[in-house]
Short mmCIF file of C-alpha atoms in Angstrom, two decimals:
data_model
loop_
_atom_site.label_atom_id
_atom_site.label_comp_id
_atom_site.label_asym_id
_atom_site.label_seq_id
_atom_site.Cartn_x
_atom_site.Cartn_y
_atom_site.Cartn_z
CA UNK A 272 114.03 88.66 27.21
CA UNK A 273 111.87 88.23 29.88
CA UNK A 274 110.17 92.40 29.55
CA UNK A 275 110.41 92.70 25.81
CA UNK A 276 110.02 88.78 24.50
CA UNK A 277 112.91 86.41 23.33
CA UNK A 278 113.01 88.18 19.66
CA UNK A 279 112.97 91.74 20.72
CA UNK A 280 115.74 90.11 23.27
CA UNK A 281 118.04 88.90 20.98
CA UNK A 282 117.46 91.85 18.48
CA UNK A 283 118.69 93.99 21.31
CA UNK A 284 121.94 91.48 21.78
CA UNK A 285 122.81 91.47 17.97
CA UNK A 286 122.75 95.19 18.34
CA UNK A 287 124.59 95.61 21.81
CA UNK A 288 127.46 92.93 19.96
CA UNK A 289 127.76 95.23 16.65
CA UNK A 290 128.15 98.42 19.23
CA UNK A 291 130.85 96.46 21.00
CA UNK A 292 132.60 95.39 18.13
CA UNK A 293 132.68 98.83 16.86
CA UNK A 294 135.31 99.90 19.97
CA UNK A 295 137.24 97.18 19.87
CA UNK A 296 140.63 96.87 17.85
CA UNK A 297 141.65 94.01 15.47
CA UNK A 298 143.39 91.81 18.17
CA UNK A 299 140.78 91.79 20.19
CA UNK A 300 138.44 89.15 20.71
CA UNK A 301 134.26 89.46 21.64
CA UNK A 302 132.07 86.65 22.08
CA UNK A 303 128.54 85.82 23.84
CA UNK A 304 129.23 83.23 26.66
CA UNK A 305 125.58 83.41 27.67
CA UNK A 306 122.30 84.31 27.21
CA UNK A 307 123.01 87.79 28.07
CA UNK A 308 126.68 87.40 29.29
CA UNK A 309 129.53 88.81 26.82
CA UNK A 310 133.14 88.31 27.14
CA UNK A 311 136.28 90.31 25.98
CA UNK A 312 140.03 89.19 25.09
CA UNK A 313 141.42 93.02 25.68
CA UNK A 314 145.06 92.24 23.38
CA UNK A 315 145.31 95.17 22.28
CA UNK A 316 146.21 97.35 25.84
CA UNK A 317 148.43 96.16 28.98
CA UNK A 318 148.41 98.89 31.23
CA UNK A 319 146.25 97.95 33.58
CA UNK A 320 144.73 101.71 33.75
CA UNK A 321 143.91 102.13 30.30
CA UNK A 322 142.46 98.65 30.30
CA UNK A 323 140.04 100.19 33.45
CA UNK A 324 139.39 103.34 30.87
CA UNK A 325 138.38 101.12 28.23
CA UNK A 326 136.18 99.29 30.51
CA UNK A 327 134.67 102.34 31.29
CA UNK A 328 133.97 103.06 27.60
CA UNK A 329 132.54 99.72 27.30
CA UNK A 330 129.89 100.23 30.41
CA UNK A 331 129.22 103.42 28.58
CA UNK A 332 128.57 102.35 25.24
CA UNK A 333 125.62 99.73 26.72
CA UNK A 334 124.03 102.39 28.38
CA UNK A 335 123.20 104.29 25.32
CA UNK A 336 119.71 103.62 24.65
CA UNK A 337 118.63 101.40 22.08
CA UNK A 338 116.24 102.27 20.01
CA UNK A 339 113.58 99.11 19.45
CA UNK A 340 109.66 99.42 17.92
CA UNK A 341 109.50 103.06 18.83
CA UNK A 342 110.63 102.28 22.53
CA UNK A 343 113.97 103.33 23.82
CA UNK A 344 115.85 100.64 25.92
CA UNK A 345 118.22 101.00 28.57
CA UNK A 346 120.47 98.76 29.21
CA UNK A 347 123.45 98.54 32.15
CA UNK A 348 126.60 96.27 32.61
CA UNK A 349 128.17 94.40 35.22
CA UNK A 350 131.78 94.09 34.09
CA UNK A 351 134.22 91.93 35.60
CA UNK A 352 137.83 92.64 34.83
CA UNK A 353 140.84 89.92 35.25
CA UNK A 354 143.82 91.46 34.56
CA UNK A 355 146.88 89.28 33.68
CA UNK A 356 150.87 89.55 32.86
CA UNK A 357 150.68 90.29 28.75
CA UNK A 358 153.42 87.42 28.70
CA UNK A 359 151.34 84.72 30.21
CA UNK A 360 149.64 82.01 28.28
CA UNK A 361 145.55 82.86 28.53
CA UNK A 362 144.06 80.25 30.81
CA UNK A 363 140.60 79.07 31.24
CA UNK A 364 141.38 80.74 35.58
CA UNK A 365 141.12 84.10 33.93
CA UNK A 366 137.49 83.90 32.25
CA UNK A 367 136.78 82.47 35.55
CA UNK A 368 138.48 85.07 37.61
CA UNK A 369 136.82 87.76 35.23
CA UNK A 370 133.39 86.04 35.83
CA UNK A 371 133.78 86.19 39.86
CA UNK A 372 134.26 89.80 39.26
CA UNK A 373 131.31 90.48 37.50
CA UNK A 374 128.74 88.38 39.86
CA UNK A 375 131.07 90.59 42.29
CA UNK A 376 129.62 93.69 41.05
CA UNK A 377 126.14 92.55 39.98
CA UNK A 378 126.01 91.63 43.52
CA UNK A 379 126.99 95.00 45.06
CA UNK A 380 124.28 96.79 42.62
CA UNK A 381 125.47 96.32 38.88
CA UNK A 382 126.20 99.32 36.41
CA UNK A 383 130.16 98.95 38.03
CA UNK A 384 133.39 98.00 37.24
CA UNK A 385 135.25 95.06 39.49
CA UNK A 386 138.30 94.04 39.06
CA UNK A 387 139.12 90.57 40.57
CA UNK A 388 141.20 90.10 43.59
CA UNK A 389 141.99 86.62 44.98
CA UNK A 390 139.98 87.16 48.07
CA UNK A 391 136.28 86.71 45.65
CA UNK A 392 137.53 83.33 45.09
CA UNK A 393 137.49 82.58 48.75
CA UNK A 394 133.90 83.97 49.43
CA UNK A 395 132.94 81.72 46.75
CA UNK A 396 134.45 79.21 48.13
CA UNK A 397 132.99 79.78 51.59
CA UNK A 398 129.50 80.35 50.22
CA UNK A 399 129.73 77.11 48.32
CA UNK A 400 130.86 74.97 51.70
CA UNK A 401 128.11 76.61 53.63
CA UNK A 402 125.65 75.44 50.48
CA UNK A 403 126.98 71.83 51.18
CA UNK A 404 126.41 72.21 54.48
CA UNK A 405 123.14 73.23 54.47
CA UNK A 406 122.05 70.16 51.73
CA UNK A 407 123.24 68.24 54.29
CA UNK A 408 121.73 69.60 57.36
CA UNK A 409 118.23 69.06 55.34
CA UNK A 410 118.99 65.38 54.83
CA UNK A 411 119.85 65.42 58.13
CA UNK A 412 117.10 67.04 59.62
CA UNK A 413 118.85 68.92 61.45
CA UNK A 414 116.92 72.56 60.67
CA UNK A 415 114.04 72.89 62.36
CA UNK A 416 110.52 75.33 62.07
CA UNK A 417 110.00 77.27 64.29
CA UNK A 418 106.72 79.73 64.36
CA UNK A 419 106.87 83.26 66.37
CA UNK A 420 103.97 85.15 66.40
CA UNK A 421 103.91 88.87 65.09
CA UNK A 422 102.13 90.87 68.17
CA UNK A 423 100.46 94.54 67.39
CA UNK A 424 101.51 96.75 69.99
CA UNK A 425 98.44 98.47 70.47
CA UNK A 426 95.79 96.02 71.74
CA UNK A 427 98.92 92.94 72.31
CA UNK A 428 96.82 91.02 69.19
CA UNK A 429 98.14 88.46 67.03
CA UNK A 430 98.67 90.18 63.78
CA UNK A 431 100.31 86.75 62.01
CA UNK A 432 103.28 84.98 62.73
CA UNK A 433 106.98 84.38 61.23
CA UNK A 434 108.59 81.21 60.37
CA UNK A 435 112.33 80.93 61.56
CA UNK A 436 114.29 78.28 60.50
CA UNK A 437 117.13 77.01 63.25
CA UNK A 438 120.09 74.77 62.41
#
């Protein structure tokens, strides 16, 4: 939306969906969460290494260009995977699970493939303490400014200065 305009935007969406839709099998469910955010119900495969393979052909199905006003777009995916026991009722802790794992993989570069593991609950969990603690701290005034001057080697001028916040 924000390089080719909120029409062109969703154009590009409605076309991305019908693509998706197009690999997907009769039990399986696709639906826009978000703006640009898809997810998948995957009922139709269990093993957990097909599931990965299917991924894979999802993450390569995006990144065939799109064709759009004579322009070809390219588009990648961030895909979060939560795999579950088949035989388990499908809780709202999977889409969330599935959605760590994406912001997992966004985070480490996008165009990849995570698949959750407990342990990217607990970084969210830290980094959402520490963003308590720091709303805090600023209520508190307890950070504090502090300017250090940038110094050019050569002639031991003052070329600017940095601002460091301390807590």
């Amino acid at each position: 939306n924000d390089s080719v305009g909120i029409g062109a935007g969703d154009s590009i969406l409605m076309t991305l969906a019908r693509r998706l839709t197009r690999v997907l099998k009769p039990q399986d469910t696709l639906a826009r969460l978000t703006g640009d955010q898809f997810g998948l119900i995957l009922l139709s495969e269990s093993d957990p290494s097909r599931i990965t393979a299917f991924a894979e052909t999802i993450r390569k199905t995006i990144r065939a260009p799109v064709a759009f006003n004579e322009r070809e777009i390219f588009l990648t995916a961030s895909i979060g995977l939560a795999l579950c026991d088949p035989e388990a009722p499908l809780t709202e802790d999977i889409v969330k699970d599935a959605e760590l794992a994406m912001y997992h993989s966004k985070r480490i570069g996008g165009d990849r493939i995570d698949v959750y593991k407990p342990a990217m609950r607990a970084r969210k969990t830290d980094r959402l303490a520490l963003e308590s603690e720091l709303r805090r701290a600023i209520e508190r005034e307890e950070i504090t400014i502090l300017y250090q001057p940038i110094v050019r080697l050569e002639d031991r001028s003052i070329a600017g200065f940095e601002a460091l916040a301390r807590w």
